[in-house]
């Protein structure tokens, strides 16, 4: 019992020996074990007798095992604007069933956003469609996919690897103004603080800069005090006035927003 793979115990009627495995067997490492089992009387004999022995040969039957991906979990870093068809990484699998001479092929198991393509023959992973760090499929900047390695046996089995892509943020979203309507009193107009939304991460969002566009600049002004405040600088008749505000982020990416100003006599 070299290696301690087996254990023998006495059966309940004390007339049989039960051989059990106590470690996993591997056909590729050893396909046959020769065991020498001895039998002794529970009560010692009055005179010394030869020990009874039996030789048991265990043949290990080969079964198809899962391909083993060399990198079970692979974390890479890539900018979110990496061009389509760019190489990301590759997966390589080892088939433990060396005697079966199988071929392993690869496919995407889970790719919620549909961003990835894997070469069936080589395991090379490329960008299939544009990635987006602000996608709802991204958590804390990380996108997770599953890569499968499949053997071509008649009853194929699958190995699974997890690919985590940490997406680096780029300035690809312009800021917008949260308010769509603002109310002012023509007699005593108070500055209104503006709030903004920018889907990009820190460093590609605020601080924000705002410009009043067109002829609306004659009646409205923007102040930074801190915060960004919109102020009515001339008296207007009671009415509704749509104005265009251009908002810039820290990288000067901008977007125009139309805000409806409601002026009342009060």
PDB file of C-alpha atoms in Angstrom:
ATOM      1  CA  UNK A   1       0.000   0.000   0.000  1.00  0.00           C
ATOM      2  CA  UNK A   2       2.711   2.476  -1.000  1.00  0.00           C
ATOM      3  CA  UNK A   3       1.452   6.024  -0.849  1.00  0.00           C
ATOM      4  CA  UNK A   4      -1.319   5.111   1.622  1.00  0.00           C
ATOM      5  CA  UNK A   5      -4.139   5.212  -0.957  1.00  0.00           C
ATOM      6  CA  UNK A   6      -6.098   2.317   0.591  1.00  0.00           C
ATOM      7  CA  UNK A   7      -7.364   1.129   3.938  1.00  0.00           C
ATOM      8  CA  UNK A   8      -8.646  -2.315   4.925  1.00  0.00           C
ATOM      9  CA  UNK A   9     -11.097  -2.896   7.759  1.00  0.00           C
ATOM     10  CA  UNK A  10     -12.973  -5.896   9.156  1.00  0.00           C
ATOM     11  CA  UNK A  11     -16.603  -6.247   8.096  1.00  0.00           C
ATOM     12  CA  UNK A  12     -19.495  -6.387  10.597  1.00  0.00           C
ATOM     13  CA  UNK A  13     -19.637 -10.200  10.643  1.00  0.00           C
ATOM     14  CA  UNK A  14     -15.871 -10.320  11.195  1.00  0.00           C
ATOM     15  CA  UNK A  15     -15.515 -12.767   8.315  1.00  0.00           C
ATOM     16  CA  UNK A  16     -14.718 -10.291   5.566  1.00  0.00           C
ATOM     17  CA  UNK A  17     -12.217  -7.558   4.858  1.00  0.00           C
ATOM     18  CA  UNK A  18     -13.372  -4.291   3.268  1.00  0.00           C
ATOM     19  CA  UNK A  19     -10.872  -2.358   1.146  1.00  0.00           C
ATOM     20  CA  UNK A  20     -11.559   1.351   0.731  1.00  0.00           C
ATOM     21  CA  UNK A  21      -9.755   4.254  -0.889  1.00  0.00           C
ATOM     22  CA  UNK A  22      -8.667   7.026   1.449  1.00  0.00           C
ATOM     23  CA  UNK A  23      -7.035   9.212  -1.233  1.00  0.00           C
ATOM     24  CA  UNK A  24      -8.066  10.144  -4.728  1.00  0.00           C
ATOM     25  CA  UNK A  25      -6.691   7.897  -7.492  1.00  0.00           C
ATOM     26  CA  UNK A  26      -5.170   9.271 -10.690  1.00  0.00           C
ATOM     27  CA  UNK A  27      -5.051   7.034 -13.745  1.00  0.00           C
ATOM     28  CA  UNK A  28      -2.436   9.243 -15.370  1.00  0.00           C
ATOM     29  CA  UNK A  29      -0.108   8.818 -12.358  1.00  0.00           C
ATOM     30  CA  UNK A  30      -0.683   5.096 -11.592  1.00  0.00           C
ATOM     31  CA  UNK A  31      -3.057   2.773 -13.416  1.00  0.00           C
ATOM     32  CA  UNK A  32      -2.508  -0.303 -11.202  1.00  0.00           C
ATOM     33  CA  UNK A  33      -1.943  -0.956  -7.492  1.00  0.00           C
ATOM     34  CA  UNK A  34      -0.855  -4.273  -5.953  1.00  0.00           C
ATOM     35  CA  UNK A  35      -1.959  -4.712  -2.357  1.00  0.00           C
ATOM     36  CA  UNK A  36      -0.844  -7.383   0.119  1.00  0.00           C
ATOM     37  CA  UNK A  37      -3.578  -8.112   2.691  1.00  0.00           C
ATOM     38  CA  UNK A  38      -2.855 -10.162   5.809  1.00  0.00           C
ATOM     39  CA  UNK A  39      -5.448 -12.042   7.869  1.00  0.00           C
ATOM     40  CA  UNK A  40      -5.039 -12.698  11.580  1.00  0.00           C
ATOM     41  CA  UNK A  41      -7.276 -14.460  14.094  1.00  0.00           C
ATOM     42  CA  UNK A  42      -8.899 -12.130  16.604  1.00  0.00           C
ATOM     43  CA  UNK A  43      -7.915 -14.489  19.433  1.00  0.00           C
ATOM     44  CA  UNK A  44      -4.254 -15.568  19.177  1.00  0.00           C
ATOM     45  CA  UNK A  45      -3.686 -19.252  18.381  1.00  0.00           C
ATOM     46  CA  UNK A  46      -2.188 -21.508  21.064  1.00  0.00           C
ATOM     47  CA  UNK A  47       0.650 -22.356  18.685  1.00  0.00           C
ATOM     48  CA  UNK A  48       2.319 -20.188  16.097  1.00  0.00           C
ATOM     49  CA  UNK A  49       0.782 -20.622  12.605  1.00  0.00           C
ATOM     50  CA  UNK A  50       1.757 -19.089   9.274  1.00  0.00           C
ATOM     51  CA  UNK A  51       0.103 -15.722   8.536  1.00  0.00           C
ATOM     52  CA  UNK A  52      -2.547 -15.898   5.836  1.00  0.00           C
ATOM     53  CA  UNK A  53      -2.119 -13.349   3.046  1.00  0.00           C
ATOM     54  CA  UNK A  54      -3.928 -12.349  -0.122  1.00  0.00           C
ATOM     55  CA  UNK A  55      -2.750 -10.282  -3.065  1.00  0.00           C
ATOM     56  CA  UNK A  56      -5.274  -7.790  -4.417  1.00  0.00           C
ATOM     57  CA  UNK A  57      -4.660  -6.010  -7.706  1.00  0.00           C
ATOM     58  CA  UNK A  58      -6.576  -2.783  -8.249  1.00  0.00           C
ATOM     59  CA  UNK A  59      -6.883  -1.566 -11.824  1.00  0.00           C
ATOM     60  CA  UNK A  60      -7.702   2.145 -12.089  1.00  0.00           C
ATOM     61  CA  UNK A  61     -10.262   2.935 -14.781  1.00  0.00           C
ATOM     62  CA  UNK A  62      -9.603   6.108 -16.755  1.00  0.00           C
ATOM     63  CA  UNK A  63     -12.358   8.731 -16.689  1.00  0.00           C
ATOM     64  CA  UNK A  64     -12.579  11.989 -18.600  1.00  0.00           C
ATOM     65  CA  UNK A  65     -11.450  14.868 -16.368  1.00  0.00           C
ATOM     66  CA  UNK A  66     -12.031  18.591 -16.742  1.00  0.00           C
ATOM     67  CA  UNK A  67      -9.392  20.557 -18.623  1.00  0.00           C
ATOM     68  CA  UNK A  68      -7.452  22.687 -16.149  1.00  0.00           C
ATOM     69  CA  UNK A  69      -7.043  26.367 -17.002  1.00  0.00           C
ATOM     70  CA  UNK A  70      -3.562  27.497 -16.024  1.00  0.00           C
ATOM     71  CA  UNK A  71      -4.965  30.836 -14.819  1.00  0.00           C
ATOM     72  CA  UNK A  72      -8.181  29.953 -12.990  1.00  0.00           C
ATOM     73  CA  UNK A  73      -8.741  33.654 -12.247  1.00  0.00           C
ATOM     74  CA  UNK A  74      -7.071  36.241 -14.423  1.00  0.00           C
ATOM     75  CA  UNK A  75      -7.247  39.968 -13.660  1.00  0.00           C
ATOM     76  CA  UNK A  76      -6.128  42.439 -16.324  1.00  0.00           C
ATOM     77  CA  UNK A  77      -6.255  46.221 -16.708  1.00  0.00           C
ATOM     78  CA  UNK A  78      -7.484  47.874 -19.905  1.00  0.00           C
ATOM     79  CA  UNK A  79      -8.755  51.339 -20.897  1.00  0.00           C
ATOM     80  CA  UNK A  80     -12.486  51.377 -21.505  1.00  0.00           C
ATOM     81  CA  UNK A  81     -11.997  52.859 -25.003  1.00  0.00           C
ATOM     82  CA  UNK A  82      -9.749  50.047 -26.233  1.00  0.00           C
ATOM     83  CA  UNK A  83     -10.481  49.634 -29.972  1.00  0.00           C
ATOM     84  CA  UNK A  84     -12.544  46.718 -31.248  1.00  0.00           C
ATOM     85  CA  UNK A  85     -10.421  43.668 -32.162  1.00  0.00           C
ATOM     86  CA  UNK A  86      -7.661  44.649 -29.708  1.00  0.00           C
ATOM     87  CA  UNK A  87      -5.999  41.770 -27.850  1.00  0.00           C
ATOM     88  CA  UNK A  88      -6.797  41.569 -24.144  1.00  0.00           C
ATOM     89  CA  UNK A  89      -5.238  38.335 -22.880  1.00  0.00           C
ATOM     90  CA  UNK A  90      -5.240  34.612 -23.578  1.00  0.00           C
ATOM     91  CA  UNK A  91      -6.206  31.466 -21.691  1.00  0.00           C
ATOM     92  CA  UNK A  92      -4.341  28.170 -21.868  1.00  0.00           C
ATOM     93  CA  UNK A  93      -5.729  24.891 -20.579  1.00  0.00           C
ATOM     94  CA  UNK A  94      -3.949  21.635 -19.694  1.00  0.00           C
ATOM     95  CA  UNK A  95      -5.810  18.365 -20.246  1.00  0.00           C
ATOM     96  CA  UNK A  96      -4.922  15.909 -17.441  1.00  0.00           C
ATOM     97  CA  UNK A  97      -6.194  12.992 -19.572  1.00  0.00           C
ATOM     98  CA  UNK A  98      -2.903  12.512 -21.395  1.00  0.00           C
ATOM     99  CA  UNK A  99      -3.772   8.977 -22.500  1.00  0.00           C
ATOM    100  CA  UNK A 100      -6.882  10.160 -24.350  1.00  0.00           C
ATOM    101  CA  UNK A 101      -4.976  12.570 -26.624  1.00  0.00           C
ATOM    102  CA  UNK A 102      -7.817  15.086 -26.559  1.00  0.00           C
ATOM    103  CA  UNK A 103      -7.911  18.493 -28.192  1.00  0.00           C
ATOM    104  CA  UNK A 104      -9.064  21.393 -26.027  1.00  0.00           C
ATOM    105  CA  UNK A 105     -11.067  24.263 -27.507  1.00  0.00           C
ATOM    106  CA  UNK A 106     -12.247  27.502 -25.957  1.00  0.00           C
ATOM    107  CA  UNK A 107     -15.438  29.513 -25.837  1.00  0.00           C
ATOM    108  CA  UNK A 108     -16.991  32.361 -23.847  1.00  0.00           C
ATOM    109  CA  UNK A 109     -19.189  31.013 -21.067  1.00  0.00           C
ATOM    110  CA  UNK A 110     -20.529  34.280 -19.638  1.00  0.00           C
ATOM    111  CA  UNK A 111     -20.103  37.743 -21.147  1.00  0.00           C
ATOM    112  CA  UNK A 112     -23.078  39.826 -19.940  1.00  0.00           C
ATOM    113  CA  UNK A 113     -22.330  42.879 -22.086  1.00  0.00           C
ATOM    114  CA  UNK A 114     -21.191  40.949 -25.184  1.00  0.00           C
ATOM    115  CA  UNK A 115     -17.793  42.665 -25.299  1.00  0.00           C
ATOM    116  CA  UNK A 116     -15.506  39.652 -25.785  1.00  0.00           C
ATOM    117  CA  UNK A 117     -14.503  37.166 -28.429  1.00  0.00           C
ATOM    118  CA  UNK A 118     -12.266  34.134 -27.791  1.00  0.00           C
ATOM    119  CA  UNK A 119     -10.386  32.145 -30.393  1.00  0.00           C
ATOM    120  CA  UNK A 120     -11.684  28.576 -30.369  1.00  0.00           C
ATOM    121  CA  UNK A 121      -8.240  27.130 -31.086  1.00  0.00           C
ATOM    122  CA  UNK A 122      -5.800  29.416 -29.219  1.00  0.00           C
ATOM    123  CA  UNK A 123      -7.773  30.930 -26.306  1.00  0.00           C
ATOM    124  CA  UNK A 124      -6.802  34.457 -27.408  1.00  0.00           C
ATOM    125  CA  UNK A 125      -9.366  36.971 -26.178  1.00  0.00           C
ATOM    126  CA  UNK A 126     -10.123  40.156 -28.148  1.00  0.00           C
ATOM    127  CA  UNK A 127     -12.511  43.086 -27.837  1.00  0.00           C
ATOM    128  CA  UNK A 128     -15.658  42.281 -29.853  1.00  0.00           C
ATOM    129  CA  UNK A 129     -17.651  45.464 -29.207  1.00  0.00           C
ATOM    130  CA  UNK A 130     -16.867  48.789 -27.457  1.00  0.00           C
ATOM    131  CA  UNK A 131     -16.492  48.529 -23.688  1.00  0.00           C
ATOM    132  CA  UNK A 132     -17.906  51.092 -21.260  1.00  0.00           C
ATOM    133  CA  UNK A 133     -16.811  51.557 -17.650  1.00  0.00           C
ATOM    134  CA  UNK A 134     -20.147  53.212 -16.896  1.00  0.00           C
ATOM    135  CA  UNK A 135     -22.110  50.147 -18.054  1.00  0.00           C
ATOM    136  CA  UNK A 136     -24.510  48.577 -15.511  1.00  0.00           C
ATOM    137  CA  UNK A 137     -22.556  45.327 -16.024  1.00  0.00           C
ATOM    138  CA  UNK A 138     -19.454  46.906 -14.445  1.00  0.00           C
ATOM    139  CA  UNK A 139     -19.060  46.818 -10.661  1.00  0.00           C
ATOM    140  CA  UNK A 140     -16.469  49.062  -8.981  1.00  0.00           C
ATOM    141  CA  UNK A 141     -14.705  49.419 -12.319  1.00  0.00           C
ATOM    142  CA  UNK A 142     -14.491  45.632 -12.842  1.00  0.00           C
ATOM    143  CA  UNK A 143     -16.121  43.571 -15.579  1.00  0.00           C
ATOM    144  CA  UNK A 144     -16.322  39.806 -15.045  1.00  0.00           C
ATOM    145  CA  UNK A 145     -16.591  37.092 -17.679  1.00  0.00           C
ATOM    146  CA  UNK A 146     -16.245  33.294 -17.723  1.00  0.00           C
ATOM    147  CA  UNK A 147     -14.036  31.470 -20.213  1.00  0.00           C
ATOM    148  CA  UNK A 148     -14.571  27.765 -20.906  1.00  0.00           C
ATOM    149  CA  UNK A 149     -12.060  25.108 -21.970  1.00  0.00           C
ATOM    150  CA  UNK A 150     -13.767  22.031 -23.432  1.00  0.00           C
ATOM    151  CA  UNK A 151     -12.245  18.679 -24.345  1.00  0.00           C
ATOM    152  CA  UNK A 152     -13.340  16.948 -27.569  1.00  0.00           C
ATOM    153  CA  UNK A 153     -14.049  13.599 -25.913  1.00  0.00           C
ATOM    154  CA  UNK A 154     -17.242  11.714 -26.839  1.00  0.00           C
ATOM    155  CA  UNK A 155     -18.541  12.834 -23.436  1.00  0.00           C
ATOM    156  CA  UNK A 156     -16.862  16.243 -23.154  1.00  0.00           C
ATOM    157  CA  UNK A 157     -16.196  17.951 -19.837  1.00  0.00           C
ATOM    158  CA  UNK A 158     -15.466  21.621 -19.215  1.00  0.00           C
ATOM    159  CA  UNK A 159     -12.953  23.670 -17.267  1.00  0.00           C
ATOM    160  CA  UNK A 160     -13.910  27.213 -16.252  1.00  0.00           C
ATOM    161  CA  UNK A 161     -11.778  30.330 -15.783  1.00  0.00           C
ATOM    162  CA  UNK A 162     -12.812  33.760 -14.510  1.00  0.00           C
ATOM    163  CA  UNK A 163     -11.604  36.824 -16.387  1.00  0.00           C
ATOM    164  CA  UNK A 164     -11.779  40.138 -14.525  1.00  0.00           C
ATOM    165  CA  UNK A 165     -11.154  43.267 -16.593  1.00  0.00           C
ATOM    166  CA  UNK A 166     -10.441  46.385 -14.555  1.00  0.00           C
ATOM    167  CA  UNK A 167     -11.540  49.178 -16.872  1.00  0.00           C
ATOM    168  CA  UNK A 168      -9.589  52.419 -16.691  1.00  0.00           C
ATOM    169  CA  UNK A 169     -11.823  55.462 -16.928  1.00  0.00           C
ATOM    170  CA  UNK A 170     -11.532  57.855 -19.872  1.00  0.00           C
ATOM    171  CA  UNK A 171     -13.383  61.122 -20.312  1.00  0.00           C
ATOM    172  CA  UNK A 172     -16.140  59.889 -22.624  1.00  0.00           C
ATOM    173  CA  UNK A 173     -19.231  61.397 -20.984  1.00  0.00           C
ATOM    174  CA  UNK A 174     -20.237  65.051 -21.012  1.00  0.00           C
ATOM    175  CA  UNK A 175     -21.869  66.549 -17.894  1.00  0.00           C
ATOM    176  CA  UNK A 176     -25.543  67.490 -17.782  1.00  0.00           C
ATOM    177  CA  UNK A 177     -27.580  69.833 -15.585  1.00  0.00           C
ATOM    178  CA  UNK A 178     -29.994  68.051 -13.268  1.00  0.00           C
ATOM    179  CA  UNK A 179     -32.586  70.856 -13.198  1.00  0.00           C
ATOM    180  CA  UNK A 180     -34.969  71.146 -16.135  1.00  0.00           C
ATOM    181  CA  UNK A 181     -37.158  73.938 -14.709  1.00  0.00           C
ATOM    182  CA  UNK A 182     -36.194  76.793 -12.372  1.00  0.00           C
ATOM    183  CA  UNK A 183     -38.509  79.363 -10.815  1.00  0.00           C
ATOM    184  CA  UNK A 184     -37.490  83.005 -10.212  1.00  0.00           C
ATOM    185  CA  UNK A 185     -39.221  85.954  -8.562  1.00  0.00           C
ATOM    186  CA  UNK A 186     -38.788  89.048 -10.757  1.00  0.00           C
ATOM    187  CA  UNK A 187     -38.856  91.526  -7.851  1.00  0.00           C
ATOM    188  CA  UNK A 188     -36.350  89.709  -5.646  1.00  0.00           C
ATOM    189  CA  UNK A 189     -34.496  87.065  -7.695  1.00  0.00           C
ATOM    190  CA  UNK A 190     -32.289  84.819  -5.574  1.00  0.00           C
ATOM    191  CA  UNK A 191     -29.352  82.863  -7.069  1.00  0.00           C
ATOM    192  CA  UNK A 192     -30.159  79.212  -7.707  1.00  0.00           C
ATOM    193  CA  UNK A 193     -27.452  76.621  -7.235  1.00  0.00           C
ATOM    194  CA  UNK A 194     -27.119  74.230 -10.158  1.00  0.00           C
ATOM    195  CA  UNK A 195     -26.400  70.517  -9.764  1.00  0.00           C
ATOM    196  CA  UNK A 196     -24.771  68.274 -12.339  1.00  0.00           C
ATOM    197  CA  UNK A 197     -24.414  64.646 -13.375  1.00  0.00           C
ATOM    198  CA  UNK A 198     -21.307  63.212 -15.020  1.00  0.00           C
ATOM    199  CA  UNK A 199     -21.073  59.449 -15.443  1.00  0.00           C
ATOM    200  CA  UNK A 200     -17.275  59.536 -15.589  1.00  0.00           C
ATOM    201  CA  UNK A 201     -15.173  58.852 -12.537  1.00  0.00           C
ATOM    202  CA  UNK A 202     -13.132  61.268 -10.406  1.00  0.00           C
ATOM    203  CA  UNK A 203     -10.607  63.205 -12.458  1.00  0.00           C
ATOM    204  CA  UNK A 204     -12.861  63.217 -15.506  1.00  0.00           C
ATOM    205  CA  UNK A 205     -15.892  64.963 -13.986  1.00  0.00           C
ATOM    206  CA  UNK A 206     -15.984  68.131 -11.836  1.00  0.00           C
ATOM    207  CA  UNK A 207     -15.288  70.879 -11.059  1.00  0.00           C
ATOM    208  CA  UNK A 208     -17.722  72.118 -13.683  1.00  0.00           C
ATOM    209  CA  UNK A 209     -17.837  75.341 -15.647  1.00  0.00           C
ATOM    210  CA  UNK A 210     -21.068  76.796 -17.091  1.00  0.00           C
ATOM    211  CA  UNK A 211     -21.725  79.310 -19.862  1.00  0.00           C
ATOM    212  CA  UNK A 212     -24.998  80.988 -20.773  1.00  0.00           C
ATOM    213  CA  UNK A 213     -25.385  80.713 -24.555  1.00  0.00           C
ATOM    214  CA  UNK A 214     -26.944  83.065 -27.074  1.00  0.00           C
ATOM    215  CA  UNK A 215     -28.906  86.207 -26.320  1.00  0.00           C
ATOM    216  CA  UNK A 216     -29.903  84.823 -22.912  1.00  0.00           C
ATOM    217  CA  UNK A 217     -26.585  86.197 -21.655  1.00  0.00           C
ATOM    218  CA  UNK A 218     -28.217  89.634 -21.556  1.00  0.00           C
ATOM    219  CA  UNK A 219     -30.591  88.534 -18.781  1.00  0.00           C
ATOM    220  CA  UNK A 220     -28.833  85.682 -16.974  1.00  0.00           C
ATOM    221  CA  UNK A 221     -25.410  85.157 -15.483  1.00  0.00           C
ATOM    222  CA  UNK A 222     -23.513  82.337 -13.823  1.00  0.00           C
ATOM    223  CA  UNK A 223     -21.456  82.832 -10.672  1.00  0.00           C
ATOM    224  CA  UNK A 224     -19.046  80.516  -8.819  1.00  0.00           C
ATOM    225  CA  UNK A 225     -19.217  81.346  -5.124  1.00  0.00           C
ATOM    226  CA  UNK A 226     -18.282  78.310  -4.459  1.00  0.00           C
ATOM    227  CA  UNK A 227     -20.715  76.104  -6.265  1.00  0.00           C
ATOM    228  CA  UNK A 228     -22.276  77.170  -9.526  1.00  0.00           C
ATOM    229  CA  UNK A 229     -25.191  79.591  -9.226  1.00  0.00           C
ATOM    230  CA  UNK A 230     -27.526  80.973 -11.881  1.00  0.00           C
ATOM    231  CA  UNK A 231     -28.717  84.559 -11.340  1.00  0.00           C
ATOM    232  CA  UNK A 232     -31.297  86.756 -13.040  1.00  0.00           C
ATOM    233  CA  UNK A 233     -29.501  90.059 -13.679  1.00  0.00           C
ATOM    234  CA  UNK A 234     -32.302  92.087 -15.302  1.00  0.00           C
ATOM    235  CA  UNK A 235     -36.005  92.424 -14.611  1.00  0.00           C
ATOM    236  CA  UNK A 236     -38.188  90.294 -16.886  1.00  0.00           C
ATOM    237  CA  UNK A 237     -41.900  90.103 -17.463  1.00  0.00           C
ATOM    238  CA  UNK A 238     -43.761  87.163 -16.013  1.00  0.00           C
ATOM    239  CA  UNK A 239     -43.281  84.397 -18.545  1.00  0.00           C
ATOM    240  CA  UNK A 240     -41.335  81.249 -19.355  1.00  0.00           C
ATOM    241  CA  UNK A 241     -37.868  81.643 -20.852  1.00  0.00           C
ATOM    242  CA  UNK A 242     -35.935  78.685 -22.251  1.00  0.00           C
ATOM    243  CA  UNK A 243     -32.199  79.265 -22.021  1.00  0.00           C
ATOM    244  CA  UNK A 244     -29.240  77.190 -23.178  1.00  0.00           C
ATOM    245  CA  UNK A 245     -26.514  76.410 -20.655  1.00  0.00           C
ATOM    246  CA  UNK A 246     -23.242  74.822 -21.785  1.00  0.00           C
ATOM    247  CA  UNK A 247     -21.547  72.724 -19.091  1.00  0.00           C
ATOM    248  CA  UNK A 248     -17.850  71.804 -19.238  1.00  0.00           C
ATOM    249  CA  UNK A 249     -16.145  69.136 -17.152  1.00  0.00           C
ATOM    250  CA  UNK A 250     -12.555  69.250 -15.935  1.00  0.00           C
ATOM    251  CA  UNK A 251     -11.359  67.965 -19.322  1.00  0.00           C
ATOM    252  CA  UNK A 252     -13.408  70.594 -21.224  1.00  0.00           C
ATOM    253  CA  UNK A 253     -15.828  68.000 -22.563  1.00  0.00           C
ATOM    254  CA  UNK A 254     -19.144  69.836 -22.818  1.00  0.00           C
ATOM    255  CA  UNK A 255     -22.816  69.467 -23.533  1.00  0.00           C
ATOM    256  CA  UNK A 256     -25.605  72.002 -23.976  1.00  0.00           C
ATOM    257  CA  UNK A 257     -28.706  71.702 -21.798  1.00  0.00           C
ATOM    258  CA  UNK A 258     -31.965  73.598 -22.192  1.00  0.00           C
ATOM    259  CA  UNK A 259     -33.444  74.808 -18.921  1.00  0.00           C
ATOM    260  CA  UNK A 260     -36.894  76.420 -18.708  1.00  0.00           C
ATOM    261  CA  UNK A 261     -36.819  79.551 -16.530  1.00  0.00           C
ATOM    262  CA  UNK A 262     -40.226  80.441 -15.034  1.00  0.00           C
ATOM    263  CA  UNK A 263     -40.365  84.084 -13.971  1.00  0.00           C
ATOM    264  CA  UNK A 264     -43.213  85.304 -11.742  1.00  0.00           C
ATOM    265  CA  UNK A 265     -44.245  88.772 -10.535  1.00  0.00           C
ATOM    266  CA  UNK A 266     -43.635  88.632  -6.830  1.00  0.00           C
TER     267      UNK A 266
END
